[in-house]
mmCIF file of C-alpha atoms and ligand atoms in Angstrom:
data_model
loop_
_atom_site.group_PDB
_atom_site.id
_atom_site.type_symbol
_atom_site.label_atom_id
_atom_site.label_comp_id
_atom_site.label_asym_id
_atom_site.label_seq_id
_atom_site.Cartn_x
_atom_site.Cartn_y
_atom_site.Cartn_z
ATOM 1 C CA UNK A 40 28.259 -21.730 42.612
ATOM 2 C CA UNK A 41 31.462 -19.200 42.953
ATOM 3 C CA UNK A 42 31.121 -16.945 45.643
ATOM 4 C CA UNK A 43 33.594 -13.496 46.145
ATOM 5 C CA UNK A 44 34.253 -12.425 48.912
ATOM 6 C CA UNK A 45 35.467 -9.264 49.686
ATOM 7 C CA UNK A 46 37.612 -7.051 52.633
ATOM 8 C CA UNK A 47 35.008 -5.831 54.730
ATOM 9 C CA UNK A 48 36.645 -2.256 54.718
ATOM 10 C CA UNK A 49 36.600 -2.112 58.825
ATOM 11 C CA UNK A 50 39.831 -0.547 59.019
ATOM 12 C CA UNK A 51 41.041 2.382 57.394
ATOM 13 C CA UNK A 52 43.961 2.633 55.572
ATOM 14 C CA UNK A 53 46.018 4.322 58.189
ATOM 15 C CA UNK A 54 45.137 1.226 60.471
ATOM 16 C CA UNK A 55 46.311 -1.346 57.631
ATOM 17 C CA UNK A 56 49.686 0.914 57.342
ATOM 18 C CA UNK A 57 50.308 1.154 61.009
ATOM 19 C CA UNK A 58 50.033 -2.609 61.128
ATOM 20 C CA UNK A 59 51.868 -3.559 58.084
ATOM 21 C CA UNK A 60 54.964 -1.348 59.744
ATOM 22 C CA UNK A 61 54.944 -2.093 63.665
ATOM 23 C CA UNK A 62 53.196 -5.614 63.336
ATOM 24 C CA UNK A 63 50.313 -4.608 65.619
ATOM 25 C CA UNK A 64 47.508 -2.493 65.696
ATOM 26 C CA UNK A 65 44.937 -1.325 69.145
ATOM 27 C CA UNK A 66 41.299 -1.208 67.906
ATOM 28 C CA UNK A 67 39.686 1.212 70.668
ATOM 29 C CA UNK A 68 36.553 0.336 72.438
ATOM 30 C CA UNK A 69 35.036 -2.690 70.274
ATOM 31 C CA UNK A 70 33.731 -4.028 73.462
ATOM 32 C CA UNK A 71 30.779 -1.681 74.472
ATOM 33 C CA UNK A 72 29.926 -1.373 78.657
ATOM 34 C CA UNK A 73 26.909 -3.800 78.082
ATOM 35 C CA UNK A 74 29.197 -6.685 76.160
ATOM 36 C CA UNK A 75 32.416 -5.881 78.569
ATOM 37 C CA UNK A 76 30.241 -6.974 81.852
ATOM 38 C CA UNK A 77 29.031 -10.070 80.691
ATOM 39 C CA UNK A 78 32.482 -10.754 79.105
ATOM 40 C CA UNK A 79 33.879 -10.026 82.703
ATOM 41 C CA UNK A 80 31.581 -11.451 84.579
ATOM 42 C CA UNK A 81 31.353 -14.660 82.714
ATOM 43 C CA UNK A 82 35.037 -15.365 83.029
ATOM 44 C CA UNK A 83 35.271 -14.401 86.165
ATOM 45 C CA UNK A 84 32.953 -17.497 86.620
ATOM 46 C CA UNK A 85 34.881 -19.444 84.497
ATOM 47 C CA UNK A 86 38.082 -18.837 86.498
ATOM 48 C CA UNK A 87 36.433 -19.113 89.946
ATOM 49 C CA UNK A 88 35.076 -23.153 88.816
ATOM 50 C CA UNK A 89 37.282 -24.135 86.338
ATOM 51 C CA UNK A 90 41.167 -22.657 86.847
ATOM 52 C CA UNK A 91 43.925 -23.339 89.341
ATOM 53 C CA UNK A 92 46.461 -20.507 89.002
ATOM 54 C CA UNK A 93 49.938 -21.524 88.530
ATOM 55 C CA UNK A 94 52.990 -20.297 88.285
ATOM 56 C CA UNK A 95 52.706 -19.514 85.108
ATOM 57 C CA UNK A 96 56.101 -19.814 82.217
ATOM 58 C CA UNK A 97 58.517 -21.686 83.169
ATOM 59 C CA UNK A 98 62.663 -21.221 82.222
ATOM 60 C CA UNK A 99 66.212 -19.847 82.875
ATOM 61 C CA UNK A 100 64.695 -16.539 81.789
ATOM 62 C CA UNK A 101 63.148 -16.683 84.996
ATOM 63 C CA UNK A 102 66.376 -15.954 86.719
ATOM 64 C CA UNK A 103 67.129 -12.618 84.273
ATOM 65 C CA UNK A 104 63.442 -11.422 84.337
ATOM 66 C CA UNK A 105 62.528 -11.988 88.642
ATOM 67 C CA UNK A 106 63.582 -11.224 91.472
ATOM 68 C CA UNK A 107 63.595 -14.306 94.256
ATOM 69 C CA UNK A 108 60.961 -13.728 95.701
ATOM 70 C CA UNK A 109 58.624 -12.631 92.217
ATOM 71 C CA UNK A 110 59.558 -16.294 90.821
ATOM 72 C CA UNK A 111 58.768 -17.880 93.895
ATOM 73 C CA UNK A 112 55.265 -15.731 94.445
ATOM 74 C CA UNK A 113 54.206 -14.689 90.924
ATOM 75 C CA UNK A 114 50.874 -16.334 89.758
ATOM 76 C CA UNK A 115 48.935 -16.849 86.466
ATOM 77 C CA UNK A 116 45.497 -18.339 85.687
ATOM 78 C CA UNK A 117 45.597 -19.625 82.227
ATOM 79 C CA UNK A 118 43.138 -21.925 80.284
ATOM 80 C CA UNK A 119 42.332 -22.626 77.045
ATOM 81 C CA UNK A 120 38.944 -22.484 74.821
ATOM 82 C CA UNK A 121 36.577 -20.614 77.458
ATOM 83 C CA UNK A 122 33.600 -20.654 74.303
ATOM 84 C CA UNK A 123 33.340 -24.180 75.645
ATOM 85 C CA UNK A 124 32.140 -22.820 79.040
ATOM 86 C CA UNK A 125 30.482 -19.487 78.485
ATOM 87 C CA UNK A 126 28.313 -17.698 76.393
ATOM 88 C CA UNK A 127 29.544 -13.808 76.195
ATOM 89 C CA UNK A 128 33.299 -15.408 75.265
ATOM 90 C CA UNK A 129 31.931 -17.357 72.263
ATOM 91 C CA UNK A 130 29.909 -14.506 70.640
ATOM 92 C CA UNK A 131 33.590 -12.319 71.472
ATOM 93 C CA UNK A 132 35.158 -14.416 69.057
ATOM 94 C CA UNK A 133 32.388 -13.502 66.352
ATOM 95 C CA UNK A 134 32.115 -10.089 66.908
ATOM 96 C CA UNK A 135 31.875 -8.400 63.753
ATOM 97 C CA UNK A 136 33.952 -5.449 64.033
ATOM 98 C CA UNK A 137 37.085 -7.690 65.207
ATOM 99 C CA UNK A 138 36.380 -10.714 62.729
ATOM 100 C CA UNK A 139 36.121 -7.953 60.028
ATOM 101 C CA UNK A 140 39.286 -6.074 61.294
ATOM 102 C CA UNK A 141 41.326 -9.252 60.965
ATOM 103 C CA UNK A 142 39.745 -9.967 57.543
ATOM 104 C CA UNK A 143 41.049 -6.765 56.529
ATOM 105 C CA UNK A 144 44.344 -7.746 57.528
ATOM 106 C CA UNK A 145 44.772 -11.494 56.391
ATOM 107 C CA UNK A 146 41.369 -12.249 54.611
ATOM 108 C CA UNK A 147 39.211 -11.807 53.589
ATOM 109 C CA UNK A 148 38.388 -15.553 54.558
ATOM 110 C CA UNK A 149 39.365 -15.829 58.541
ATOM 111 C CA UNK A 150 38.930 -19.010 60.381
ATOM 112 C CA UNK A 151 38.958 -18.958 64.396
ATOM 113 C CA UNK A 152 41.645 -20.754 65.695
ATOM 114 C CA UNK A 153 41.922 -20.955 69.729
ATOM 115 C CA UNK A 154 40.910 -19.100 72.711
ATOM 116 C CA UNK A 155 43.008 -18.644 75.857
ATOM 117 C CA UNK A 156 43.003 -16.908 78.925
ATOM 118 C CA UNK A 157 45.993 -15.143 80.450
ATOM 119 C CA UNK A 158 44.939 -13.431 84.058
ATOM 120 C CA UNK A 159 47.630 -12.057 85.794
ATOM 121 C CA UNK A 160 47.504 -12.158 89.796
ATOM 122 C CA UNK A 161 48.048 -9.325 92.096
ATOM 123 C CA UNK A 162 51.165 -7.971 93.454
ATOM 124 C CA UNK A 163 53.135 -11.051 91.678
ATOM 125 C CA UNK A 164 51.398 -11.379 88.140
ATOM 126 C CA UNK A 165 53.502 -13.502 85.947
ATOM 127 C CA UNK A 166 55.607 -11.720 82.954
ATOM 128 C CA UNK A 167 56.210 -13.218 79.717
ATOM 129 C CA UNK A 168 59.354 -12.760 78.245
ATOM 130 C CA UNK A 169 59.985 -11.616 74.555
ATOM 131 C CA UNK A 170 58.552 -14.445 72.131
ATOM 132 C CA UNK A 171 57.083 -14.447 68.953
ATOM 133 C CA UNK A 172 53.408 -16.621 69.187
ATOM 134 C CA UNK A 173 54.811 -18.744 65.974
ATOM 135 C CA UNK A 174 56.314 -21.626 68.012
ATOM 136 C CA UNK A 175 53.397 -21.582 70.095
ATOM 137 C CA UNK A 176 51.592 -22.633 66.946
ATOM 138 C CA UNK A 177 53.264 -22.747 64.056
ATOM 139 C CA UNK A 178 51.781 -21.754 60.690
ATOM 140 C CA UNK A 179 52.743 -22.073 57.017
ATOM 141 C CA UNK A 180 53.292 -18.320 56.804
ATOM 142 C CA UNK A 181 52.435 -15.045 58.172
ATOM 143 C CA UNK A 182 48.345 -15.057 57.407
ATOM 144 C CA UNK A 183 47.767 -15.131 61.179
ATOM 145 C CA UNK A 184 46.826 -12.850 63.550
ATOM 146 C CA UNK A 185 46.630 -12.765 67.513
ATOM 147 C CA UNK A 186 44.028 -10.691 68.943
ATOM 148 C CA UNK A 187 44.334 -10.099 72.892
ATOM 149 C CA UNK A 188 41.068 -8.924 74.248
ATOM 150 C CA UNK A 189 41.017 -6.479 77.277
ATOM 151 C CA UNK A 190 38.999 -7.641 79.847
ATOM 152 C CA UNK A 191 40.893 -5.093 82.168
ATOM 153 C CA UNK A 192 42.520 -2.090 81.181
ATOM 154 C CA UNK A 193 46.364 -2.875 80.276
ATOM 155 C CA UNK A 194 48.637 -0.396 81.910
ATOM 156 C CA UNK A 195 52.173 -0.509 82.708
ATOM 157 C CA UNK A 196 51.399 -1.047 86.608
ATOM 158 C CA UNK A 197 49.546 -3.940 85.610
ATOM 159 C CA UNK A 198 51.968 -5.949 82.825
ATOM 160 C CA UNK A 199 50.539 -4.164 79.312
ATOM 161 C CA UNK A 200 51.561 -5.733 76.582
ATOM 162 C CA UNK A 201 54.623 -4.837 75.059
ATOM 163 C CA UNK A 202 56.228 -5.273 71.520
ATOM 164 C CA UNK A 203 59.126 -4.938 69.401
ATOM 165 C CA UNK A 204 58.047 -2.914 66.532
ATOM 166 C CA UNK A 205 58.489 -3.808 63.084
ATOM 167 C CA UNK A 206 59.783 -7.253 64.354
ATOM 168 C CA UNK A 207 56.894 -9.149 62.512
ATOM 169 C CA UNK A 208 59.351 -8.617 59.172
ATOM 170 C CA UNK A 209 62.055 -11.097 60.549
ATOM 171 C CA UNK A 210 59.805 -13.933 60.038
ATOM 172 C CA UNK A 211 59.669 -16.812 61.946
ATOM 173 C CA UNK A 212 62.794 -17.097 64.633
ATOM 174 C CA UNK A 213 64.564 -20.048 66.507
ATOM 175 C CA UNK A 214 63.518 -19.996 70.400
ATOM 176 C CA UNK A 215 64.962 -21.158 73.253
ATOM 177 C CA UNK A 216 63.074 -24.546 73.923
ATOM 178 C CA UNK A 217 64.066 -24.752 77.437
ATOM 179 C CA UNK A 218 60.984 -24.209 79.394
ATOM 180 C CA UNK A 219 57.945 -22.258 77.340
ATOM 181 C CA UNK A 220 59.641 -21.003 74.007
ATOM 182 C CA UNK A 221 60.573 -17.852 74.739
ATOM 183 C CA UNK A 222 63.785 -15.441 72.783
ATOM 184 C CA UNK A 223 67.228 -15.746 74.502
ATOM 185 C CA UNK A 224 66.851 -12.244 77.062
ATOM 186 C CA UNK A 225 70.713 -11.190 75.745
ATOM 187 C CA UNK A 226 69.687 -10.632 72.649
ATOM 188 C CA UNK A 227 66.562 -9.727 72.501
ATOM 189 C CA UNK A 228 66.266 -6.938 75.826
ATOM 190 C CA UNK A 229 63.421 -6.660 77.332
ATOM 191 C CA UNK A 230 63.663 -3.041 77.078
ATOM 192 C CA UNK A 231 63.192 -2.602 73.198
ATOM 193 C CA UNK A 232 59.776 -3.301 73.811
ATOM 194 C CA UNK A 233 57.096 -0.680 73.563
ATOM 195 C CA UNK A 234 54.367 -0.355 75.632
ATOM 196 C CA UNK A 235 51.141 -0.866 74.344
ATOM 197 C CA UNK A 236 48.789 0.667 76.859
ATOM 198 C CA UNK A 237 44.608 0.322 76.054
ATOM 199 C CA UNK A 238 41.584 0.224 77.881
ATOM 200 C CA UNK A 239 39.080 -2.398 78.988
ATOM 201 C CA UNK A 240 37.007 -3.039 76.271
ATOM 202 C CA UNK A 241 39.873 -2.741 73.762
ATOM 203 C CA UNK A 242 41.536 -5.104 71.638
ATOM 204 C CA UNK A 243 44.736 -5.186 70.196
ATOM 205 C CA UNK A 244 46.126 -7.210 66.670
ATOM 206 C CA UNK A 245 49.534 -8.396 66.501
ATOM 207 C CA UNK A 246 51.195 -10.865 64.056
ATOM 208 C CA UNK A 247 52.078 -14.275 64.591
ATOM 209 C CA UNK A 248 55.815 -13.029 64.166
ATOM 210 C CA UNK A 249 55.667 -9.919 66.308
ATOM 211 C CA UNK A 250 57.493 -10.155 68.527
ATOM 212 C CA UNK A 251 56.364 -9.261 72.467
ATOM 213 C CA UNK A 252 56.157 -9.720 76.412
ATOM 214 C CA UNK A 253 54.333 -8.599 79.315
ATOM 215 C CA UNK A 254 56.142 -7.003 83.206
ATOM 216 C CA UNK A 255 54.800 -8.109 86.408
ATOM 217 C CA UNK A 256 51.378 -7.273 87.576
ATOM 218 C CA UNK A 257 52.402 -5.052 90.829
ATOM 219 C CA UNK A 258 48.750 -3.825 91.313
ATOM 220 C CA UNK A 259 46.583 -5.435 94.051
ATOM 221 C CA UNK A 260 44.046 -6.401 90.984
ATOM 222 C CA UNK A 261 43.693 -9.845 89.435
ATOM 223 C CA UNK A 262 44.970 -8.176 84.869
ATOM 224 C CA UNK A 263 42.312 -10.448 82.665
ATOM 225 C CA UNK A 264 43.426 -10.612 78.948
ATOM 226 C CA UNK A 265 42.193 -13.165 76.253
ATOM 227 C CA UNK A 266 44.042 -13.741 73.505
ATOM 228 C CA UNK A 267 41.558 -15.247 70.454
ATOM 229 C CA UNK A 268 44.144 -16.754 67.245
ATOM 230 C CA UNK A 269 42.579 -16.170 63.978
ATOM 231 C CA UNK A 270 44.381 -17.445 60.595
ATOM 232 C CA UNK A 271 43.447 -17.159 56.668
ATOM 233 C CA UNK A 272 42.361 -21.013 56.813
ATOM 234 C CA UNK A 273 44.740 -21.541 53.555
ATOM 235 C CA UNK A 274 47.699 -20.890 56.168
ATOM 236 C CA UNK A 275 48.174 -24.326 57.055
ATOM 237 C CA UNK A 276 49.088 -25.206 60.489
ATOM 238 C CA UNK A 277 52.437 -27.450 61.078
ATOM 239 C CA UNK A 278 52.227 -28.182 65.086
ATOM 240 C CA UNK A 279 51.570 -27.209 68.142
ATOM 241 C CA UNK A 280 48.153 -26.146 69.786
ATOM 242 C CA UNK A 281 44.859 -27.078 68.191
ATOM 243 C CA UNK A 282 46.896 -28.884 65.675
ATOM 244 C CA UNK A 283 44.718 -30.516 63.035
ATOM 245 C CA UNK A 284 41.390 -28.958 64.175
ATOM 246 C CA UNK A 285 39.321 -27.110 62.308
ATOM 247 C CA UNK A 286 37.682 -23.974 63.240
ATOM 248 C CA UNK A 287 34.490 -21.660 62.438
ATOM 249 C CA UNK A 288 34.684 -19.595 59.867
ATOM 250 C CA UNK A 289 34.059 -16.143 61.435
ATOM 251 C CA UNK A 290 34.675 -13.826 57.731
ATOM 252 C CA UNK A 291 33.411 -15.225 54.689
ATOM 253 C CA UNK A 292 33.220 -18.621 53.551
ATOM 254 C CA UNK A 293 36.006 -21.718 53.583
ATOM 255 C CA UNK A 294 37.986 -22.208 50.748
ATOM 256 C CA UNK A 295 38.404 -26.147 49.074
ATOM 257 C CA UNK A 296 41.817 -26.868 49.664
ATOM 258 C CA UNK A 297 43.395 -29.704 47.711
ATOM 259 C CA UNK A 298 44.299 -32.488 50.324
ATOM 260 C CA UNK A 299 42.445 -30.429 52.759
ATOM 261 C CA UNK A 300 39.558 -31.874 54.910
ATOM 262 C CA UNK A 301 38.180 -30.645 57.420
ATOM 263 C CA UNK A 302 37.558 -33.663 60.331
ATOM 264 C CA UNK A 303 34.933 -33.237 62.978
ATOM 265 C CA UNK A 304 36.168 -32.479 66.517
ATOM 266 C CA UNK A 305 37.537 -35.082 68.087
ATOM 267 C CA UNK A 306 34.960 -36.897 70.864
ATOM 268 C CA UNK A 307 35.395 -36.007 74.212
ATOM 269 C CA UNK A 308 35.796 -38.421 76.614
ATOM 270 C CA UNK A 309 32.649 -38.183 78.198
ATOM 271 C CA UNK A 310 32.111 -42.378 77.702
ATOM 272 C CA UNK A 311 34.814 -42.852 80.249
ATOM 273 C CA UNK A 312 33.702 -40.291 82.548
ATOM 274 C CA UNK A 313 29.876 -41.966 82.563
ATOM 275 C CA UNK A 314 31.695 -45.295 83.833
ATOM 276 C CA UNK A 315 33.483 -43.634 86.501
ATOM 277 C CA UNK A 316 30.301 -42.290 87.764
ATOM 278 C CA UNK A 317 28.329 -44.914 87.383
ATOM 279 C CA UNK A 318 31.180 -47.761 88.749
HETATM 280 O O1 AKG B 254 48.998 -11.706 78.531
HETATM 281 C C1 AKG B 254 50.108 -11.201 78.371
HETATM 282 O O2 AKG B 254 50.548 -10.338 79.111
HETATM 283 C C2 AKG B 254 51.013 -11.642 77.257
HETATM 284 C C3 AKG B 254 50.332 -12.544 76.341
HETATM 285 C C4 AKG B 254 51.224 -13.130 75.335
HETATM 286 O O3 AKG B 254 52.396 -12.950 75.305
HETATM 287 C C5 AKG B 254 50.608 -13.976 74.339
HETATM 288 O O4 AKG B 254 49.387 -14.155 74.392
HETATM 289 O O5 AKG B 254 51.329 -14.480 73.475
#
């Protein structure tokens, strides 16, 4: 049987021109009062059992971004795949107006790809310096698209995201590899960015090319943001994070792919953990 599927006509056409030029987009209030509690609540939860805060990236841009006492105080809780632990996160990644957003950008077949938490401490919350998300993860081509969830309200007390726009047309750039990949801070300044302020409850689309940071969190509150990957599943992955693992399809149905299969996740290692409790 052939099935179509077609753009699910979330955005309009303004959206899908704002994001083809800047290389991001902020979707206001998908995340109603009702779904934003137990999203905040829930990861709260998640955070409180399951994270140690660091110190968060690591490199000489360090140096150029913080002051001494910033790099030796700043903190960052950061995790990976919270669906695995909590309810209100996994429906988040299946909510219909953001899978049908990002099918309107790079479908209309979308495949989830990862989940991960950045929460920002107070009074020291860890920057990020400009990077594009590609060496992160690096796809095939440009059908990819980050989606950082507001938890908390991004403002520029707080570390908001910020980004370069238009950069998502240079394509794929070289990185420093010296600590986290991040762009050499001399030629890419900090202060080209533009802030993207939004609201709890919003969410905000960027490319896998655009490039971005975040300031320090100087506010006495903990800044919550999950970012959620999404990628037209015939942009093939070539490294990197969830490398080789397939994901649901959250926008239509999953192309067949010649030389393409799609393995079961891999078996966690539960078996070795039995023995240790049962030695
Ligand atoms: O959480 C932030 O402030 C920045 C996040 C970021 O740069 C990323 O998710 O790639």
């Amino acid at each position: 049987m052939e099935m179509t599927v077609s753009a699910p006509g979330v955005l309009t056409a303004a959206q899908t021109t704002l994001f083809a030029d800047n290389g991001y987009l902020r979707l206001e209030g998908v995340f109603g009062p009702e779904e934003l509690a137990a999203l905040s609540q829930e990861l709260d939860y998640v955070i409180d059992r399951f994270v140690v805060p660091g110190k968060g990236w690591s490199g000489p841009w360090r140096q150029q971004y913080l002051s001494k006492e910033e790099n030796e105080k700043s903190q960052l809780a950061a995790t990976h795949e919270m669906q695995l632990y909590s309810a209100a996160l996994a429906r988040a990644i299946l909510h219909p107006r953001l899978a049908g957003a990002v099918a309107d950008l790079i479908g209309p077949e979308v495949e989830f790809h990862h989940m991960t938490l950045h929460a920002k401490g107070p009074e020291f919350g860890t920057p990020f310096p400009l990077h594009q998300d590609h060496p992160f993860y690096p796809h095939s081509d440009g059908a990819y698209i980050d989606a950082i969830l507001h938890i908390d309200a991004g403002t520029e007390e707080n570390g908001c995201l910020k980004f370069v726009p238009g950069s998502h047309k240079l394509g794929a750039l070289p990185h420093v590899r010296e600590g986290s990949p991040h762009l050499p801070p001399d030629q890419y300044p900090f202060e080209t960015a533009v802030s993207c302020p939004a609201a709890a409850g919003d969410v905000v689309l960027f490319s896998i090319h655009t490039i971005h940071g975040s300031a320090v969190n100087r506010t006495p509150h903990w800044r919550r943001f999950v970012r959620v990957g999404y990628r037209n599943p015939r942009n093939l992955q070539t490294g990197g994070q969830a490398m080789g693992r397939p994901g649901w399809m959250v926008y239509g149905v999953r192309p067949k792919l010649e030389g393409v299969t799609v393995k079961p996740y891999a078996a966690m290692e539960v078996a070795a953990a039995r023995a240790v409790a049962q030695a």
